[in-house]
């Protein structure tokens, strides 16, 4: 784990600064191609606790600062569920569902600030419109914060990604669409668009529009 939230220097004291992960992969119906992955993790690092930082700020009348409450070896746990379902075209057309949860009590440390998430999406093979090497993907995601994390930000606290001094909380909603186009035999071009409602979990912000382009060349 890094020495501070989202830092680029790793803490060498692995007995109280590390991440432990376990993942179980299941195929309940091999004939359907369904894949289910269950993930659990425990992180240890020099983290603060949102509730304690908020309580101290209330006592002193100051803005809460999670960094003033950090302590080595604190624990953050969480888990996730990923389901992938091929539908047609040898698996090139399929759907997925992902769920994630963490305790939301200790400081977000890496690599983003989210405590609850759910996403669903589909990919379609271009063979359905005469472009068998192309792919069209559509996904929708909901991201949220724990009550403790939310209250900390509402008081004016900041994390390594979030914190503009005021939070009018709302779930972050993201719609993403991409198209993977085979331009040449060894060249694929993928334009991407994201529509983000309540960016940073703030109803006073956005919506935001994000455009991207990826080029892949195979040799």
GROMACS .gro file of N, CA and C in nm, residues 69-146:
model
  234
   69UNK      N    1  -0.623   1.226   1.130
   69UNK     CA    2  -0.672   1.114   1.211
   69UNK      C    3  -0.607   0.982   1.171
   70UNK      N    4  -0.506   0.987   1.082
   70UNK     CA    5  -0.451   0.861   1.032
   70UNK      C    6  -0.370   0.788   1.139
   71UNK      N    7  -0.363   0.656   1.122
   71UNK     CA    8  -0.291   0.571   1.218
   71UNK      C    9  -0.247   0.445   1.145
   72UNK      N   10  -0.124   0.398   1.166
   72UNK     CA   11  -0.076   0.279   1.095
   72UNK      C   12  -0.160   0.155   1.125
   73UNK      N   13  -0.173   0.070   1.025
   73UNK     CA   14  -0.236  -0.060   1.045
   73UNK      C   15  -0.387  -0.063   1.047
   74UNK      N   16  -0.451   0.048   1.015
   74UNK     CA   17  -0.597   0.046   1.012
   74UNK      C   18  -0.647  -0.036   0.893
   75UNK      N   19  -0.767  -0.089   0.908
   75UNK     CA   20  -0.817  -0.188   0.813
   75UNK      C   21  -0.939  -0.135   0.738
   76UNK      N   22  -0.941  -0.165   0.609
   76UNK     CA   23  -1.057  -0.138   0.524
   76UNK      C   24  -1.087  -0.267   0.449
   77UNK      N   25  -1.211  -0.312   0.454
   77UNK     CA   26  -1.248  -0.436   0.387
   77UNK      C   27  -1.359  -0.412   0.287
   78UNK      N   28  -1.368  -0.502   0.192
   78UNK     CA   29  -1.473  -0.490   0.092
   78UNK      C   30  -1.482  -0.616   0.007
   79UNK      N   31  -1.573  -0.612  -0.089
   79UNK     CA   32  -1.592  -0.727  -0.176
   79UNK      C   33  -1.661  -0.689  -0.304
   80UNK      N   34  -1.667  -0.784  -0.395
   80UNK     CA   35  -1.730  -0.758  -0.523
   80UNK      C   36  -1.785  -0.885  -0.585
   81UNK      N   37  -1.875  -0.866  -0.679
   81UNK     CA   38  -1.936  -0.975  -0.754
   81UNK      C   39  -1.934  -0.938  -0.901
   82UNK      N   40  -1.887  -1.030  -0.985
   82UNK     CA   41  -1.881  -1.008  -1.129
   82UNK      C   42  -1.945  -1.127  -1.200
   83UNK      N   43  -2.044  -1.102  -1.283
   83UNK     CA   44  -2.111  -1.207  -1.360
   83UNK      C   45  -2.098  -1.174  -1.508
   84UNK      N   46  -2.047  -1.268  -1.584
   84UNK     CA   47  -2.034  -1.253  -1.728
   84UNK      C   48  -2.116  -1.361  -1.797
   85UNK      N   49  -2.195  -1.319  -1.896
   85UNK     CA   50  -2.283  -1.414  -1.964
   85UNK      C   51  -2.270  -1.400  -2.116
   86UNK      N   52  -2.202  -1.495  -2.183
   86UNK     CA   53  -2.203  -1.494  -2.329
   86UNK      C   54  -2.346  -1.518  -2.380
   87UNK      N   55  -2.382  -1.449  -2.487
   87UNK     CA   56  -2.517  -1.462  -2.540
   87UNK      C   57  -2.520  -1.521  -2.680
   88UNK      N   58  -2.420  -1.487  -2.762
   88UNK     CA   59  -2.419  -1.534  -2.901
   88UNK      C   60  -2.281  -1.506  -2.961
   89UNK      N   61  -2.264  -1.548  -3.085
   89UNK     CA   62  -2.143  -1.516  -3.163
   89UNK      C   63  -2.016  -1.561  -3.093
   90UNK      N   64  -2.016  -1.684  -3.043
   90UNK     CA   65  -1.900  -1.742  -2.976
   90UNK      C   66  -1.851  -1.656  -2.860
   91UNK      N   67  -1.945  -1.591  -2.792
   91UNK     CA   68  -1.911  -1.509  -2.677
   91UNK      C   69  -1.880  -1.365  -2.708
   92UNK      N   70  -1.873  -1.328  -2.837
   92UNK     CA   71  -1.844  -1.189  -2.872
   92UNK      C   72  -1.963  -1.098  -2.848
   93UNK      N   73  -2.081  -1.156  -2.837
   93UNK     CA   74  -2.199  -1.083  -2.790
   93UNK      C   75  -2.232  -1.136  -2.651
   94UNK      N   76  -2.237  -1.047  -2.554
   94UNK     CA   77  -2.260  -1.090  -2.418
   94UNK      C   78  -2.297  -0.976  -2.326
   95UNK      N   79  -2.318  -1.010  -2.199
   95UNK     CA   80  -2.359  -0.911  -2.099
   95UNK      C   81  -2.280  -0.934  -1.971
   96UNK      N   82  -2.277  -0.829  -1.887
   96UNK     CA   83  -2.209  -0.842  -1.758
   96UNK      C   84  -2.284  -0.764  -1.651
   97UNK      N   85  -2.262  -0.804  -1.526
   97UNK     CA   86  -2.314  -0.734  -1.409
   97UNK      C   87  -2.203  -0.731  -1.306
   98UNK      N   88  -2.179  -0.614  -1.244
   98UNK     CA   89  -2.076  -0.601  -1.141
   98UNK      C   90  -2.132  -0.524  -1.022
   99UNK      N   91  -2.102  -0.574  -0.903
   99UNK     CA   92  -2.142  -0.509  -0.779
   99UNK      C   93  -2.019  -0.497  -0.689
  100UNK      N   94  -2.010  -0.386  -0.615
  100UNK     CA   95  -1.898  -0.367  -0.525
  100UNK      C   96  -1.941  -0.297  -0.397
  101UNK      N   97  -1.870  -0.327  -0.288
  101UNK     CA   98  -1.905  -0.271  -0.157
  101UNK      C   99  -1.780  -0.268  -0.071
  102UNK      N  100  -1.762  -0.159   0.006
  102UNK     CA  101  -1.659  -0.159   0.110
  102UNK      C  102  -1.718  -0.102   0.238
  103UNK      N  103  -1.642  -0.114   0.348
  103UNK     CA  104  -1.700  -0.076   0.478
  103UNK      C  105  -1.733   0.072   0.487
  104UNK      N  106  -1.666   0.156   0.408
  104UNK     CA  107  -1.698   0.298   0.404
  104UNK      C  108  -1.663   0.376   0.529
  105UNK      N  109  -1.597   0.312   0.624
  105UNK     CA  110  -1.565   0.379   0.750
  105UNK      C  111  -1.425   0.440   0.747
  106UNK      N  112  -1.331   0.368   0.687
  106UNK     CA  113  -1.193   0.414   0.681
  106UNK      C  114  -1.166   0.485   0.549
  107UNK      N  115  -1.062   0.563   0.549
  107UNK     CA  116  -1.024   0.650   0.438
  107UNK      C  117  -1.007   0.574   0.307
  108UNK      N  118  -1.065   0.630   0.199
  108UNK     CA  119  -1.037   0.577   0.065
  108UNK      C  120  -0.889   0.599   0.036
  109UNK      N  121  -0.822   0.494  -0.012
  109UNK     CA  122  -0.677   0.501  -0.021
  109UNK      C  123  -0.623   0.488  -0.163
  110UNK      N  124  -0.681   0.403  -0.243
  110UNK     CA  125  -0.637   0.384  -0.380
  110UNK      C  126  -0.744   0.299  -0.450
  111UNK      N  127  -0.779   0.332  -0.572
  111UNK     CA  128  -0.724   0.438  -0.658
  111UNK      C  129  -0.832   0.543  -0.688
  112UNK      N  130  -0.948   0.527  -0.630
  112UNK     CA  131  -1.053   0.627  -0.645
  112UNK      C  132  -1.139   0.626  -0.519
  113UNK      N  133  -1.235   0.718  -0.511
  113UNK     CA  134  -1.320   0.728  -0.393
  113UNK      C  135  -1.461   0.681  -0.426
  114UNK      N  136  -1.491   0.558  -0.387
  114UNK     CA  137  -1.624   0.499  -0.408
  114UNK      C  138  -1.642   0.389  -0.304
  115UNK      N  139  -1.762   0.381  -0.246
  115UNK     CA  140  -1.791   0.280  -0.145
  115UNK      C  141  -1.896   0.179  -0.189
  116UNK      N  142  -1.982   0.219  -0.282
  116UNK     CA  143  -2.086   0.131  -0.333
  116UNK      C  144  -2.089   0.146  -0.485
  117UNK      N  145  -2.101   0.037  -0.556
  117UNK     CA  146  -2.109   0.049  -0.701
  117UNK      C  147  -2.189  -0.066  -0.760
  118UNK      N  148  -2.254  -0.035  -0.872
  118UNK     CA  149  -2.326  -0.135  -0.950
  118UNK      C  150  -2.316  -0.095  -1.096
  119UNK      N  151  -2.287  -0.190  -1.181
  119UNK     CA  152  -2.279  -0.160  -1.324
  119UNK      C  153  -2.330  -0.278  -1.404
  120UNK      N  154  -2.384  -0.248  -1.519
  120UNK     CA  155  -2.436  -0.349  -1.609
  120UNK      C  156  -2.406  -0.305  -1.751
  121UNK      N  157  -2.381  -0.401  -1.839
  121UNK     CA  158  -2.349  -0.363  -1.976
  121UNK      C  159  -2.362  -0.479  -2.072
  122UNK      N  160  -2.360  -0.444  -2.201
  122UNK     CA  161  -2.368  -0.545  -2.307
  122UNK      C  162  -2.265  -0.510  -2.414
  123UNK      N  163  -2.218  -0.614  -2.482
  123UNK     CA  164  -2.134  -0.597  -2.601
  123UNK      C  165  -2.198  -0.674  -2.715
  124UNK      N  166  -2.203  -0.610  -2.832
  124UNK     CA  167  -2.263  -0.671  -2.949
  124UNK      C  168  -2.158  -0.691  -3.056
  125UNK      N  169  -2.160  -0.807  -3.118
  125UNK     CA  170  -2.070  -0.834  -3.230
  125UNK      C  171  -2.117  -0.760  -3.354
  126UNK      N  172  -2.022  -0.702  -3.427
  126UNK     CA  173  -2.057  -0.632  -3.550
  126UNK      C  174  -2.107  -0.722  -3.661
  127UNK      N  175  -2.101  -0.854  -3.639
  127UNK     CA  176  -2.154  -0.945  -3.739
  127UNK      C  177  -2.302  -0.924  -3.766
  128UNK      N  178  -2.373  -0.863  -3.671
  128UNK     CA  179  -2.516  -0.839  -3.689
  128UNK      C  180  -2.544  -0.728  -3.789
  129UNK      N  181  -2.444  -0.647  -3.822
  129UNK     CA  182  -2.461  -0.543  -3.924
  129UNK      C  183  -2.352  -0.551  -4.031
  130UNK      N  184  -2.302  -0.672  -4.053
  130UNK     CA  185  -2.208  -0.695  -4.161
  130UNK      C  186  -2.065  -0.655  -4.132
  131UNK      N  187  -2.029  -0.635  -4.004
  131UNK     CA  188  -1.892  -0.598  -3.964
  131UNK      C  189  -1.847  -0.693  -3.854
  132UNK      N  190  -1.818  -0.819  -3.886
  132UNK     CA  191  -1.791  -0.920  -3.783
  132UNK      C  192  -1.671  -0.891  -3.694
  133UNK      N  193  -1.579  -0.807  -3.737
  133UNK     CA  194  -1.461  -0.775  -3.655
  133UNK      C  195  -1.484  -0.655  -3.564
  134UNK      N  196  -1.598  -0.588  -3.577
  134UNK     CA  197  -1.629  -0.471  -3.494
  134UNK      C  198  -1.707  -0.512  -3.369
  135UNK      N  199  -1.708  -0.421  -3.271
  135UNK     CA  200  -1.784  -0.443  -3.148
  135UNK      C  201  -1.849  -0.312  -3.104
  136UNK      N  202  -1.971  -0.323  -3.053
  136UNK     CA  203  -2.041  -0.209  -2.994
  136UNK      C  204  -2.067  -0.241  -2.848
  137UNK      N  205  -2.029  -0.150  -2.758
  137UNK     CA  206  -2.050  -0.173  -2.616
  137UNK      C  207  -2.127  -0.060  -2.551
  138UNK      N  208  -2.216  -0.095  -2.460
  138UNK     CA  209  -2.295   0.002  -2.384
  138UNK      C  210  -2.296  -0.043  -2.238
  139UNK      N  211  -2.272   0.051  -2.147
  139UNK     CA  212  -2.271   0.018  -2.004
  139UNK      C  213  -2.329   0.132  -1.923
  140UNK      N  214  -2.385   0.097  -1.808
  140UNK     CA  215  -2.443   0.196  -1.717
  140UNK      C  216  -2.395   0.164  -1.576
  141UNK      N  217  -2.352   0.267  -1.502
  141UNK     CA  218  -2.297   0.246  -1.369
  141UNK      C  219  -2.359   0.343  -1.269
  142UNK      N  220  -2.376   0.295  -1.147
  142UNK     CA  221  -2.418   0.377  -1.033
  142UNK      C  222  -2.310   0.366  -0.926
  143UNK      N  223  -2.259   0.481  -0.880
  143UNK     CA  224  -2.157   0.484  -0.776
  143UNK      C  225  -2.210   0.563  -0.657
  144UNK      N  226  -2.174   0.521  -0.537
  144UNK     CA  227  -2.220   0.591  -0.418
  144UNK      C  228  -2.118   0.589  -0.305
  145UNK      N  229  -2.148   0.666  -0.201
  145UNK     CA  230  -2.061   0.677  -0.083
  145UNK      C  231  -2.134   0.624   0.040
  146UNK      N  232  -2.056   0.583   0.139
  146UNK     CA  233  -2.112   0.543   0.268
  146UNK      C  234  -2.163   0.666   0.341
   0.00000   0.00000   0.00000
